[in-house]
Amino acid sequence: MTILQLEKRIIWVSILFALTLFGLAALAINLFHVGLPTCLTDVKPFQKGELITHSPTHYELHYVARMWKFEPEDVTVPAGSTVDIYLSSADVTHGLILLGTDLNLMAVPGVVNYARIKFDRPHVYQLLCHEFCGTGHDRMAADLRVVEAANFKPELPAPATAKPELPGYRLLDAKDCLTCHSVDGSDGIGPSFKGLYGQSQKLADGSSVKVTDKFVREKILKPDANVIAGFDPVMPKTEITDEEIEEITEYLQTLR
Ligand code: CUA
């Protein structure tokens, strides 16, 4: 065999190999309903997680990965729907796998990753972060529920209770308190502010305390003391004046 013939054979074998790979990928996409994950360069990274309805069987799901949760944390779609998943990171690199499917994406700061998935049957899928991203990595999870189409009720937007126009809210935002504490009752690194004021809270040492002006003041000034049970003692100290603490306390009372 001459060198030329050998080269020709190698080229043909390479083409055959490439075609087989393409064929297998196409088969996988068809069988498992998972689109090839893609890094999108024409979509701007986003900071808000949401489910957008295109039609009763086609949804667009924007996930934001941040230390240490996925937003939105609980999503419901009807069986039979196709979901375009867009993933963005608000801080460091995270990963996203959807257990029980082939969906596996990275959340890389500055870019958006994308995959399409079709859900045939009702099931509660768990979303996990698979890239070590800090102390809260192991609890970074969320649910994606697929329900019978007949039982699916689109979620109505929650009534606005945050009152962002109040000075207390602006202070909480400016001092980064809202990174860990939500104002709508959703889970965070610290307890949600919603309904917190006036409630009794169990502390890590087993005692109980009522959330009053005094407690709020002490907690802000000495974050290490009075750790609420079930939360890590990670609250940082903040530069803050007495008037600012009063504004914040007043605002917390509006979050019933
Ligand atoms: Cu996010 Cu690990």
Short mmCIF file of C-alpha atoms and ligand atoms in Angstrom, two decimals:
data_model
loop_
_atom_site.label_atom_id
_atom_site.label_comp_id
_atom_site.label_asym_id
_atom_site.label_seq_id
_atom_site.Cartn_x
_atom_site.Cartn_y
_atom_site.Cartn_z
CA MET A 1 0.00 0.00 0.00
CA THR A 2 1.38 3.41 -0.93
CA ILE A 3 1.42 6.29 1.54
CA LEU A 4 -1.29 8.02 -0.49
CA GLN A 5 -3.64 5.03 -0.12
CA LEU A 6 -2.95 4.86 3.60
CA GLU A 7 -3.76 8.57 3.98
CA LYS A 8 -6.99 8.10 2.07
CA ARG A 9 -7.99 5.25 4.37
CA ILE A 10 -7.21 7.28 7.47
CA ILE A 11 -9.33 10.15 6.14
CA TRP A 12 -12.25 7.82 5.42
CA VAL A 13 -12.05 6.19 8.85
CA SER A 14 -11.98 9.66 10.48
CA ILE A 15 -15.06 10.78 8.54
CA LEU A 16 -16.88 7.58 9.49
CA PHE A 17 -15.94 8.07 13.14
CA ALA A 18 -17.15 11.68 13.15
CA LEU A 19 -20.46 10.69 11.52
CA THR A 20 -20.96 7.93 14.09
CA LEU A 21 -20.38 10.41 16.91
CA PHE A 22 -22.91 12.85 15.41
CA GLY A 23 -25.38 10.01 14.99
CA LEU A 24 -24.98 8.90 18.62
CA ALA A 25 -25.41 12.48 19.87
CA ALA A 26 -28.57 12.90 17.78
CA LEU A 27 -29.90 9.59 19.11
CA ALA A 28 -29.18 10.64 22.71
CA ILE A 29 -30.95 13.98 22.19
CA ASN A 30 -33.94 12.13 20.76
CA LEU A 31 -34.09 9.35 23.36
CA PHE A 32 -33.43 11.38 26.49
CA HIS A 33 -34.93 14.68 25.37
CA VAL A 34 -31.87 16.59 26.48
CA GLY A 35 -30.50 19.29 24.24
CA LEU A 36 -26.77 19.70 23.94
CA PRO A 37 -25.61 22.12 26.63
CA THR A 38 -24.40 25.31 25.06
CA CYS A 39 -22.59 28.38 26.28
CA LEU A 40 -24.54 31.31 24.88
CA THR A 41 -22.46 34.33 23.97
CA ASP A 42 -25.37 36.49 22.82
CA VAL A 43 -27.43 36.34 26.06
CA LYS A 44 -26.57 38.76 28.85
CA PRO A 45 -26.03 37.16 32.29
CA PHE A 46 -29.08 37.80 34.50
CA GLN A 47 -29.63 38.21 38.24
CA LYS A 48 -33.29 37.26 38.46
CA GLY A 49 -34.51 33.68 38.44
CA GLU A 50 -37.91 33.12 36.82
CA LEU A 51 -40.18 30.82 34.88
CA ILE A 52 -41.51 32.34 31.67
CA THR A 53 -44.47 30.74 29.91
CA HIS A 54 -44.29 30.66 26.12
CA SER A 55 -47.20 28.27 25.70
CA PRO A 56 -48.88 25.62 27.91
CA THR A 57 -46.22 23.15 26.70
CA HIS A 58 -43.19 25.41 26.29
CA TYR A 59 -41.41 27.19 29.13
CA GLU A 60 -38.26 29.19 29.59
CA LEU A 61 -36.62 28.72 32.98
CA HIS A 62 -33.99 31.21 34.15
CA TYR A 63 -31.93 29.83 37.02
CA VAL A 64 -29.57 32.03 39.00
CA ALA A 65 -26.98 30.11 41.01
CA ARG A 66 -25.66 32.02 43.98
CA MET A 67 -24.03 31.16 47.31
CA TRP A 68 -25.84 28.94 48.25
CA LYS A 69 -29.06 28.44 46.46
CA PHE A 70 -30.73 28.27 43.10
CA GLU A 71 -33.37 30.82 42.22
CA PRO A 72 -36.17 30.02 41.73
CA GLU A 73 -36.03 27.28 44.37
CA ASP A 74 -39.31 25.58 43.58
CA VAL A 75 -40.62 25.40 40.04
CA THR A 76 -43.65 23.52 38.73
CA VAL A 77 -44.30 22.69 35.08
CA PRO A 78 -46.84 20.35 33.50
CA ALA A 79 -45.88 16.94 32.10
CA GLY A 80 -45.36 16.99 28.35
CA SER A 81 -43.68 20.38 28.36
CA THR A 82 -40.40 21.42 26.83
CA VAL A 83 -38.28 23.63 29.06
CA ASP A 84 -35.43 25.82 27.86
CA ILE A 85 -33.09 26.18 30.82
CA TYR A 86 -30.80 29.21 31.04
CA LEU A 87 -28.26 29.27 33.86
CA SER A 88 -26.34 32.26 35.19
CA SER A 89 -24.15 32.71 38.27
CA ALA A 90 -24.40 35.69 40.61
CA ASP A 91 -21.02 35.08 42.24
CA VAL A 92 -18.66 32.11 41.87
CA THR A 93 -18.68 29.02 39.64
CA HIS A 94 -21.45 26.56 40.48
CA GLY A 95 -22.72 23.45 38.74
CA LEU A 96 -26.24 22.25 38.11
CA ILE A 97 -27.36 18.67 37.72
CA LEU A 98 -30.95 17.58 37.56
CA LEU A 99 -31.01 14.16 39.22
CA GLY A 100 -32.67 11.46 37.14
CA THR A 101 -31.96 13.25 33.85
CA ASP A 102 -28.89 13.90 31.72
CA LEU A 103 -29.04 17.62 32.38
CA ASN A 104 -25.69 18.92 33.57
CA LEU A 105 -24.61 22.55 33.24
CA MET A 106 -21.99 24.85 34.72
CA ALA A 107 -22.88 28.25 36.14
CA VAL A 108 -19.92 30.42 35.26
CA PRO A 109 -19.80 34.10 36.22
CA GLY A 110 -20.20 36.33 33.18
CA VAL A 111 -21.77 33.80 30.81
CA VAL A 112 -25.09 32.04 30.32
CA ASN A 113 -25.31 28.30 29.75
CA TYR A 114 -28.27 26.69 28.09
CA ALA A 115 -29.90 23.31 27.58
CA ARG A 116 -33.34 22.14 26.50
CA ILE A 117 -35.18 19.31 28.24
CA LYS A 118 -38.56 17.70 27.73
CA PHE A 119 -40.48 16.24 30.67
CA ASP A 120 -42.77 13.36 29.80
CA ARG A 121 -43.97 12.14 33.20
CA PRO A 122 -44.92 13.70 36.54
CA HIS A 123 -42.00 13.57 38.97
CA VAL A 124 -40.24 15.75 41.52
CA TYR A 125 -36.70 16.29 40.26
CA GLN A 126 -33.95 17.50 42.53
CA LEU A 127 -31.48 20.10 41.37
CA LEU A 128 -28.04 19.97 42.97
CA CYS A 129 -24.89 22.05 42.77
CA HIS A 130 -22.01 19.77 41.76
CA GLU A 131 -19.15 22.24 41.90
CA PHE A 132 -17.66 23.00 45.31
CA CYS A 133 -18.56 26.65 45.93
CA GLY A 134 -17.96 27.29 49.64
CA THR A 135 -19.31 26.36 53.06
CA GLY A 136 -22.95 26.14 51.94
CA HIS A 137 -22.24 24.00 48.86
CA ASP A 138 -23.76 20.83 50.32
CA ARG A 139 -27.15 22.45 50.92
CA MET A 140 -27.37 24.11 47.52
CA ALA A 141 -30.41 22.35 46.10
CA ALA A 142 -33.81 23.09 44.60
CA ASP A 143 -36.90 21.25 43.34
CA LEU A 144 -38.32 21.06 39.86
CA ARG A 145 -41.80 19.53 39.93
CA VAL A 146 -43.44 18.01 36.91
CA VAL A 147 -47.16 17.50 37.55
CA GLU A 148 -50.03 16.06 35.51
CA ALA A 149 -51.03 18.65 32.95
CA ALA A 150 -54.63 18.50 34.25
CA ASN A 151 -53.45 19.46 37.77
CA PHE A 152 -51.18 22.26 36.67
CA LYS A 153 -52.12 25.72 37.86
CA PRO A 154 -49.85 28.52 36.68
CA GLU A 155 -48.50 30.44 39.65
CA LEU A 156 -49.75 33.94 40.14
CA PRO A 157 -47.17 36.51 41.14
CA ALA A 158 -47.01 36.92 44.94
CA PRO A 159 -48.50 40.13 46.29
CA ALA A 160 -45.84 42.78 46.81
CA THR A 161 -45.13 43.04 50.51
CA ALA A 162 -41.54 44.22 50.39
CA LYS A 163 -42.33 47.98 50.24
CA PRO A 164 -38.94 48.88 48.73
CA GLU A 165 -39.80 52.58 48.98
CA LEU A 166 -39.35 52.57 52.78
CA PRO A 167 -35.98 53.83 54.11
CA GLY A 168 -35.57 50.64 56.18
CA TYR A 169 -35.62 48.55 53.02
CA ARG A 170 -33.07 50.77 51.32
CA LEU A 171 -30.78 50.44 54.35
CA LEU A 172 -31.08 46.65 54.40
CA ASP A 173 -30.24 46.64 50.72
CA ALA A 174 -27.31 49.06 51.07
CA LYS A 175 -25.84 47.07 53.97
CA ASP A 176 -26.15 43.79 52.05
CA CYS A 177 -28.50 42.28 54.65
CA LEU A 178 -30.81 41.11 51.84
CA THR A 179 -28.12 38.81 50.45
CA CYS A 180 -28.83 36.43 53.35
CA HIS A 181 -32.30 37.47 54.60
CA SER A 182 -35.32 37.49 52.30
CA VAL A 183 -38.32 39.76 52.84
CA ASP A 184 -40.83 37.34 51.25
CA GLY A 185 -40.48 34.30 53.51
CA SER A 186 -38.17 32.37 51.19
CA ASP A 187 -35.20 30.50 52.67
CA GLY A 188 -31.79 32.09 52.88
CA ILE A 189 -28.53 31.85 54.75
CA GLY A 190 -30.24 33.72 57.60
CA PRO A 191 -33.93 33.65 58.64
CA SER A 192 -36.38 35.53 56.40
CA PHE A 193 -37.43 38.93 57.74
CA LYS A 194 -41.01 38.22 56.79
CA GLY A 195 -43.11 37.80 59.93
CA LEU A 196 -39.98 37.76 62.10
CA TYR A 197 -40.71 40.81 64.21
CA GLY A 198 -42.75 39.99 67.33
CA GLN A 199 -42.23 36.22 66.90
CA SER A 200 -40.50 33.92 69.37
CA GLN A 201 -37.31 32.39 67.99
CA LYS A 202 -35.43 29.36 69.27
CA LEU A 203 -31.74 30.07 69.76
CA ALA A 204 -28.85 27.72 69.11
CA ASP A 205 -28.24 27.43 72.89
CA GLY A 206 -31.76 26.05 73.37
CA SER A 207 -33.31 29.17 74.88
CA SER A 208 -36.05 31.25 73.25
CA VAL A 209 -36.23 34.95 72.58
CA LYS A 210 -38.87 37.32 71.27
CA VAL A 211 -37.85 39.47 68.32
CA THR A 212 -38.26 43.00 69.66
CA ASP A 213 -36.45 46.33 69.14
CA LYS A 214 -33.96 45.23 71.79
CA PHE A 215 -33.26 41.90 70.09
CA VAL A 216 -32.84 43.48 66.64
CA ARG A 217 -30.41 46.05 68.05
CA GLU A 218 -28.35 43.43 69.92
CA LYS A 219 -28.29 41.11 66.93
CA ILE A 220 -27.02 43.81 64.58
CA LEU A 221 -24.41 45.11 67.02
CA LYS A 222 -23.29 41.67 68.25
CA PRO A 223 -24.07 39.23 65.44
CA ASP A 224 -22.13 36.39 67.10
CA ALA A 225 -24.43 36.38 70.13
CA ASN A 226 -28.01 35.06 69.95
CA VAL A 227 -27.57 32.75 66.96
CA ILE A 228 -30.98 31.51 65.82
CA ALA A 229 -31.29 27.71 65.85
CA GLY A 230 -30.83 26.07 62.48
CA PHE A 231 -28.61 28.80 61.04
CA ASP A 232 -24.83 29.08 60.84
CA PRO A 233 -23.18 31.85 62.91
CA VAL A 234 -21.94 33.67 59.80
CA MET A 235 -23.57 37.09 60.17
CA PRO A 236 -20.95 39.81 59.71
CA LYS A 237 -20.62 43.00 61.76
CA THR A 238 -21.91 46.15 60.05
CA GLU A 239 -21.08 49.82 60.45
CA ILE A 240 -24.41 51.25 61.53
CA THR A 241 -25.87 54.18 63.48
CA ASP A 242 -28.65 54.13 66.08
CA GLU A 243 -31.01 55.94 63.72
CA GLU A 244 -30.33 53.37 61.02
CA ILE A 245 -31.14 50.52 63.41
CA GLU A 246 -34.42 52.26 64.25
CA GLU A 247 -35.31 52.64 60.57
CA ILE A 248 -34.60 48.95 60.02
CA THR A 249 -36.62 47.88 63.06
CA GLU A 250 -39.54 50.02 61.90
CA TYR A 251 -39.35 48.42 58.49
CA LEU A 252 -39.22 44.88 59.91
CA GLN A 253 -42.53 45.58 61.69
CA THR A 254 -44.19 46.17 58.32
CA LEU A 255 -43.26 42.67 57.12
CA ARG A 256 -46.16 40.74 58.58
CU1 CUA B 1 -22.86 26.05 44.34
CU2 CUA B 1 -21.64 24.21 45.04
#
